[in-house]
Amino acid sequence: MTIVAGNLVWGVGRKTIVRDVSLSVRRGETLGLIGPNGSGKSSLLRLLAGLKRPSSGRVEINGRDIAGVSRRTLARQVAFVQQNAATDTNVSVRDVVRLGRTPHRSALGGWSSADEAAVSAALSRVDMHQRRAQAWQTLSGGERQRVHIARALAQAPTVMFLDEPTNHLDIHHQIEILRMVRELDLTSIVALHDLNLAAMFCDRIAVMQEGALVECGAPADVLSQALLKNVFRIEAEVIELAGSGRPHIRFCSD
Ligand SMILES: Nc1ncnc2c1ncn2[C@@H]1O[C@H](COP(=O)(O)OP(=O)(O)OP(=O)(O)O)[C@@H](O)[C@H]1O
């Protein structure tokens, strides 16, 4: 297993936000994290990535408890694509992606051809290579999102956490980004609001409700009519996506 979380609990003041969550993710697997607004998806992702410390419980990445791993070592293994991440405005697209190489560089080492190749490949992967010299502040919301994903790719992580990476993206780029995440040779956990995209691209789906993990399994096992009603408070029909064995949700308008 690449990511193993055991009995994670986190809260603020007297409010418990993540309630006793345990999960394991295999090497190379793409796990979708779904749940209503405020159910604790971002908080859980941040705990798993070591950006927050749990009140109790532990997280192992690549077999090591992350509580005992330095930030720099962790940053060589783990990339995090945040929701609406802010970036210093006075920089180019390429500068933002270059930041992804920081954990791999020594204090005295110069910029290497391997660094350059990683940045170039990451930009191409998200379809932004031709825009590499453009000023960050002139990009659209979706382009910024793709550049942040490129920055994470340039980091060459073994584990990637993505918090609603398809926000702001047009449907072509939503599908491209999720297809890419699935095909990359790394382990990923992706928080998503679009249940049909989660069903199409994730190996397994974990469902959060009020801070707890209430289901985790193959999309076809998890996305039932009952779950959609109980967790998401919607009436919907679940059909099979022709020949794929994956579920597809048809929402009812009344
Ligand atoms: N630092 C904090 N202080 C107080 N409350 C917090 C803090 N961080 C998160 N919360 C609360 O915890 C709950 C879970 O938030 P979180 O962002 O993890 O949910 P989410 O499932 O990612 O939501 P969304 O789908 O809306 O992005 C929310 O009610 C939020 O207001």
Tab-separated table of C-alpha atoms and ligand atoms in Angstrom:
chain	number	residue	atom	x	y	z
A	1	MET	CA	0.000	0.000	0.000
A	2	THR	CA	1.254	3.517	-0.771
A	3	ILE	CA	-1.089	5.454	1.496
A	4	VAL	CA	-2.441	4.014	4.720
A	5	ALA	CA	-4.461	6.137	7.119
A	6	GLY	CA	-5.485	4.779	10.485
A	7	ASN	CA	-8.207	6.283	12.705
A	8	LEU	CA	-7.612	9.891	11.685
A	9	VAL	CA	-9.349	12.478	13.809
A	10	TRP	CA	-9.080	16.246	13.393
A	11	GLY	CA	-11.119	19.194	14.587
A	12	VAL	CA	-11.107	22.843	15.501
A	13	GLY	CA	-12.014	23.854	19.038
A	14	ARG	CA	-14.811	21.549	20.109
A	15	LYS	CA	-15.908	20.785	16.561
A	16	THR	CA	-14.761	17.450	15.120
A	17	ILE	CA	-14.303	17.784	11.359
A	18	VAL	CA	-12.679	14.443	10.417
A	19	ARG	CA	-14.085	11.502	12.383
A	20	ASP	CA	-12.049	8.350	12.760
A	21	VAL	CA	-11.158	7.852	9.088
A	22	SER	CA	-9.152	4.796	8.012
A	23	LEU	CA	-8.302	3.953	4.408
A	24	SER	CA	-5.625	2.318	2.264
A	25	VAL	CA	-4.666	3.128	-1.296
A	26	ARG	CA	-2.632	0.759	-3.457
A	27	ARG	CA	0.324	1.818	-5.559
A	28	GLY	CA	-0.870	3.308	-8.841
A	29	GLU	CA	-4.481	3.478	-7.744
A	30	THR	CA	-6.743	6.498	-8.322
A	31	LEU	CA	-9.130	6.983	-5.425
A	32	GLY	CA	-11.993	9.454	-5.832
A	33	LEU	CA	-13.152	11.309	-2.736
A	34	ILE	CA	-16.747	12.481	-2.933
A	35	GLY	CA	-19.224	13.976	-0.483
A	36	PRO	CA	-21.467	16.989	-0.022
A	37	ASN	CA	-20.096	20.484	0.699
A	38	GLY	CA	-18.499	20.654	4.120
A	39	SER	CA	-18.305	16.868	4.551
A	40	GLY	CA	-14.542	17.033	5.217
A	41	LYS	CA	-12.922	16.108	1.878
A	42	SER	CA	-10.367	18.955	1.826
A	43	SER	CA	-9.585	18.502	5.507
A	44	LEU	CA	-8.971	14.789	5.003
A	45	LEU	CA	-6.756	15.411	1.941
A	46	ARG	CA	-4.666	17.884	3.929
A	47	LEU	CA	-4.227	15.404	6.766
A	48	LEU	CA	-3.185	12.671	4.330
A	49	ALA	CA	-0.665	14.975	2.648
A	50	GLY	CA	0.861	16.050	5.964
A	51	LEU	CA	-0.310	19.661	5.607
A	52	LYS	CA	-2.316	19.343	8.834
A	53	ARG	CA	-1.518	17.247	11.880
A	54	PRO	CA	-4.268	14.944	13.102
A	55	SER	CA	-5.454	15.163	16.733
A	56	SER	CA	-5.103	11.388	16.719
A	57	GLY	CA	-4.405	8.616	14.235
A	58	ARG	CA	-1.605	8.257	11.712
A	59	VAL	CA	-0.765	8.380	8.017
A	60	GLU	CA	1.848	6.226	6.309
A	61	ILE	CA	3.112	7.080	2.838
A	62	ASN	CA	5.377	4.586	1.111
A	63	GLY	CA	5.622	2.647	4.374
A	64	ARG	CA	6.713	5.536	6.629
A	65	ASP	CA	4.722	7.430	9.234
A	66	ILE	CA	4.690	10.966	7.821
A	67	ALA	CA	4.824	12.467	11.323
A	68	GLY	CA	8.515	11.457	11.372
A	69	VAL	CA	9.403	12.567	7.821
A	70	SER	CA	10.874	16.030	7.120
A	71	ARG	CA	8.874	18.454	4.966
A	72	ARG	CA	11.528	18.369	2.267
A	73	THR	CA	11.603	14.583	2.092
A	74	LEU	CA	7.821	14.495	2.020
A	75	ALA	CA	7.759	17.124	-0.741
A	76	ARG	CA	9.883	14.849	-2.951
A	77	GLN	CA	7.205	12.199	-2.729
A	78	VAL	CA	3.947	14.057	-2.338
A	79	ALA	CA	2.358	16.770	-4.489
A	80	PHE	CA	-0.802	18.617	-3.571
A	81	VAL	CA	-2.977	20.503	-6.044
A	82	GLN	CA	-5.094	22.852	-3.969
A	83	GLN	CA	-8.484	24.284	-4.692
A	84	ASN	CA	-8.118	27.908	-5.872
A	85	ALA	CA	-4.414	27.979	-5.052
A	86	ALA	CA	-2.953	31.465	-4.945
A	87	THR	CA	0.327	32.242	-6.690
A	88	ASP	CA	2.546	35.278	-6.570
A	89	THR	CA	1.210	37.362	-9.445
A	90	ASN	CA	4.370	38.790	-11.002
A	91	VAL	CA	5.663	35.582	-12.596
A	92	SER	CA	5.406	33.631	-15.842
A	93	VAL	CA	3.717	30.284	-16.357
A	94	ARG	CA	7.133	28.596	-16.560
A	95	ASP	CA	8.228	30.197	-13.254
A	96	VAL	CA	5.223	28.696	-11.486
A	97	VAL	CA	5.963	25.227	-12.848
A	98	ARG	CA	9.673	25.569	-12.017
A	99	LEU	CA	8.705	25.877	-8.346
A	100	GLY	CA	7.713	22.210	-8.530
A	101	ARG	CA	11.410	21.326	-8.786
A	102	THR	CA	12.335	23.021	-5.470
A	103	PRO	CA	12.313	19.872	-3.287
A	104	HIS	CA	14.736	18.134	-5.688
A	105	ARG	CA	17.360	20.876	-5.799
A	106	SER	CA	20.249	21.340	-3.404
A	107	ALA	CA	21.094	24.783	-1.999
A	108	LEU	CA	24.202	25.051	-4.189
A	109	GLY	CA	23.067	23.079	-7.218
A	110	GLY	CA	22.155	24.978	-10.360
A	111	TRP	CA	19.219	24.457	-12.627
A	112	SER	CA	19.874	21.135	-14.379
A	113	SER	CA	18.793	19.730	-17.724
A	114	ALA	CA	16.727	17.176	-15.775
A	115	ASP	CA	14.884	20.068	-14.083
A	116	GLU	CA	14.292	21.697	-17.465
A	117	ALA	CA	13.039	18.449	-18.990
A	118	ALA	CA	10.640	17.851	-16.078
A	119	VAL	CA	9.199	21.377	-16.425
A	120	SER	CA	8.864	21.057	-20.198
A	121	ALA	CA	7.157	17.658	-19.981
A	122	ALA	CA	4.770	18.877	-17.290
A	123	LEU	CA	3.772	21.925	-19.349
A	124	SER	CA	3.155	19.775	-22.421
A	125	ARG	CA	1.137	17.295	-20.391
A	126	VAL	CA	-1.439	19.964	-19.480
A	127	ASP	CA	-1.378	21.588	-22.901
A	128	MET	CA	0.322	24.777	-21.685
A	129	HIS	CA	3.777	24.515	-23.248
A	130	GLN	CA	3.066	27.154	-25.861
A	131	ARG	CA	1.951	29.547	-23.122
A	132	ARG	CA	5.070	29.090	-20.986
A	133	ALA	CA	6.203	32.717	-21.265
A	134	GLN	CA	2.763	34.192	-20.569
A	135	ALA	CA	2.286	36.190	-17.365
A	136	TRP	CA	0.487	34.220	-14.669
A	137	GLN	CA	-1.966	37.018	-13.890
A	138	THR	CA	-3.235	37.057	-17.483
A	139	LEU	CA	-4.342	33.394	-17.436
A	140	SER	CA	-7.964	32.297	-17.228
A	141	GLY	CA	-9.153	30.294	-14.203
A	142	GLY	CA	-8.942	27.004	-16.083
A	143	GLU	CA	-5.463	27.760	-17.441
A	144	ARG	CA	-4.259	28.576	-13.916
A	145	GLN	CA	-5.645	25.284	-12.722
A	146	ARG	CA	-3.749	23.421	-15.457
A	147	VAL	CA	-0.520	25.252	-14.593
A	148	HIS	CA	-0.887	24.253	-10.945
A	149	ILE	CA	-1.298	20.662	-12.052
A	150	ALA	CA	1.853	21.026	-14.186
A	151	ARG	CA	3.709	22.326	-11.142
A	152	ALA	CA	2.665	19.203	-9.228
A	153	LEU	CA	3.783	16.980	-12.133
A	154	ALA	CA	7.165	18.746	-12.326
A	155	GLN	CA	7.650	17.720	-8.716
A	156	ALA	CA	7.754	14.084	-9.958
A	157	PRO	CA	5.866	12.776	-6.922
A	158	THR	CA	4.900	9.177	-6.216
A	159	VAL	CA	1.691	10.343	-4.569
A	160	MET	CA	-0.584	13.145	-5.678
A	161	PHE	CA	-3.507	14.723	-3.866
A	162	LEU	CA	-5.862	16.861	-5.919
A	163	ASP	CA	-8.621	18.954	-4.409
A	164	GLU	CA	-11.309	19.452	-7.047
A	165	PRO	CA	-8.822	19.720	-9.925
A	166	THR	CA	-11.580	20.013	-12.525
A	167	ASN	CA	-12.983	23.229	-11.042
A	168	HIS	CA	-12.952	25.929	-13.727
A	169	LEU	CA	-12.062	23.491	-16.506
A	170	ASP	CA	-14.098	23.096	-19.666
A	171	ILE	CA	-15.362	19.579	-20.304
A	172	HIS	CA	-12.498	18.709	-22.679
A	173	HIS	CA	-9.894	19.611	-20.066
A	174	GLN	CA	-11.869	17.980	-17.223
A	175	ILE	CA	-11.716	14.696	-19.089
A	176	GLU	CA	-8.097	15.212	-20.203
A	177	ILE	CA	-6.901	15.953	-16.669
A	178	LEU	CA	-8.702	13.011	-15.092
A	179	ARG	CA	-7.580	10.654	-17.842
A	180	MET	CA	-4.020	11.836	-17.286
A	181	VAL	CA	-4.256	11.374	-13.500
A	182	ARG	CA	-5.550	7.830	-14.025
A	183	GLU	CA	-2.806	6.996	-16.513
A	184	LEU	CA	0.110	8.483	-14.566
A	185	ASP	CA	2.262	5.946	-12.813
A	186	LEU	CA	1.483	7.337	-9.387
A	187	THR	CA	-0.985	6.936	-6.576
A	188	SER	CA	-3.620	9.637	-6.395
A	189	ILE	CA	-6.522	10.746	-4.271
A	190	VAL	CA	-8.826	13.195	-6.018
A	191	ALA	CA	-11.678	15.114	-4.410
A	192	LEU	CA	-14.424	15.549	-6.987
A	193	HIS	CA	-17.924	16.976	-7.070
A	194	ASP	CA	-18.859	15.515	-10.443
A	195	LEU	CA	-20.049	12.021	-9.557
A	196	ASN	CA	-20.133	10.832	-13.163
A	197	LEU	CA	-16.521	11.858	-13.732
A	198	ALA	CA	-15.590	10.085	-10.491
A	199	ALA	CA	-17.404	6.973	-11.744
A	200	MET	CA	-15.618	7.122	-15.109
A	201	PHE	CA	-12.053	7.726	-13.987
A	202	CYS	CA	-11.549	6.388	-10.454
A	203	ASP	CA	-10.573	2.838	-9.546
A	204	ARG	CA	-12.403	3.200	-6.254
A	205	ILE	CA	-14.561	5.850	-4.663
A	206	ALA	CA	-14.577	6.912	-1.004
A	207	VAL	CA	-17.616	8.776	0.301
A	208	MET	CA	-17.464	11.359	3.097
A	209	GLN	CA	-20.472	12.399	5.131
A	210	GLU	CA	-20.248	14.747	8.125
A	211	GLY	CA	-16.555	14.025	8.560
A	212	ALA	CA	-16.816	10.238	8.414
A	213	LEU	CA	-15.944	7.838	5.617
A	214	VAL	CA	-19.230	6.048	4.993
A	215	GLU	CA	-18.401	3.952	1.899
A	216	CYS	CA	-15.316	2.935	-0.037
A	217	GLY	CA	-15.237	0.605	-3.018
A	218	ALA	CA	-15.552	0.185	-6.772
A	219	PRO	CA	-17.741	2.861	-8.407
A	220	ALA	CA	-20.395	0.291	-9.325
A	221	ASP	CA	-20.614	-0.906	-5.717
A	222	VAL	CA	-20.664	2.546	-4.130
A	223	LEU	CA	-22.829	4.731	-6.366
A	224	SER	CA	-26.260	3.316	-5.579
A	225	GLN	CA	-29.593	5.076	-5.702
A	226	ALA	CA	-29.807	4.713	-1.912
A	227	LEU	CA	-26.414	6.371	-1.360
A	228	LEU	CA	-27.333	9.270	-3.631
A	229	LYS	CA	-30.514	9.791	-1.639
A	230	ASN	CA	-29.017	9.348	1.828
A	231	VAL	CA	-25.740	11.210	1.391
A	232	PHE	CA	-26.393	13.688	-1.423
A	233	ARG	CA	-30.155	14.137	-0.890
A	234	ILE	CA	-31.032	13.630	-4.542
A	235	GLU	CA	-33.357	11.408	-6.498
A	236	ALA	CA	-31.451	9.797	-9.349
A	237	GLU	CA	-31.337	6.709	-11.463
A	238	VAL	CA	-28.103	4.716	-11.743
A	239	ILE	CA	-27.553	2.935	-15.045
A	240	GLU	CA	-24.539	1.091	-16.467
A	241	LEU	CA	-22.361	3.047	-18.866
A	242	ALA	CA	-22.631	0.923	-22.012
A	243	GLY	CA	-20.221	-1.989	-21.916
A	244	SER	CA	-17.892	-0.418	-19.327
A	245	GLY	CA	-19.218	-1.957	-16.114
A	246	ARG	CA	-19.128	1.557	-14.674
A	247	PRO	CA	-22.196	3.323	-13.311
A	248	HIS	CA	-23.694	6.474	-14.769
A	249	ILE	CA	-26.063	8.683	-12.827
A	250	ARG	CA	-29.142	10.212	-14.428
A	251	PHE	CA	-30.403	13.025	-12.279
A	252	CYS	CA	-34.134	13.607	-12.000
A	253	SER	CA	-35.257	17.184	-12.515
A	254	ASP	CA	-38.412	16.916	-10.386
B	1	LIG	N1	-9.742	25.771	10.053
B	1	LIG	C1	-11.058	25.587	10.206
B	1	LIG	N2	-11.744	26.203	11.194
B	1	LIG	C2	-13.084	25.997	11.382
B	1	LIG	N3	-13.816	25.192	10.600
B	1	LIG	C3	-13.192	24.556	9.595
B	1	LIG	C4	-11.795	24.703	9.344
B	1	LIG	N4	-11.459	23.946	8.268
B	1	LIG	C5	-12.603	23.344	7.865
B	1	LIG	N5	-13.636	23.717	8.656
B	1	LIG	C6	-15.039	23.254	8.543
B	1	LIG	O1	-15.004	21.853	8.414
B	1	LIG	C7	-15.996	21.385	7.522
B	1	LIG	C8	-15.349	20.553	6.425
B	1	LIG	O2	-14.634	21.416	5.543
B	1	LIG	P1	-13.891	20.865	4.257
B	1	LIG	O3	-13.346	22.047	3.530
B	1	LIG	O4	-12.962	19.810	4.673
B	1	LIG	O5	-15.121	20.230	3.466
B	1	LIG	P2	-15.241	19.779	1.932
B	1	LIG	O6	-15.944	18.462	1.945
B	1	LIG	O7	-13.925	19.840	1.263
B	1	LIG	O8	-16.210	20.908	1.378
B	1	LIG	P3	-16.464	21.500	-0.123
B	1	LIG	O9	-17.067	20.389	-0.929
B	1	LIG	O10	-17.466	22.583	0.152
B	1	LIG	O11	-15.157	22.003	-0.643
B	1	LIG	C9	-16.719	22.624	7.013
B	1	LIG	O12	-17.898	22.803	7.769
B	1	LIG	C10	-15.735	23.753	7.281
B	1	LIG	O13	-16.401	24.969	7.508
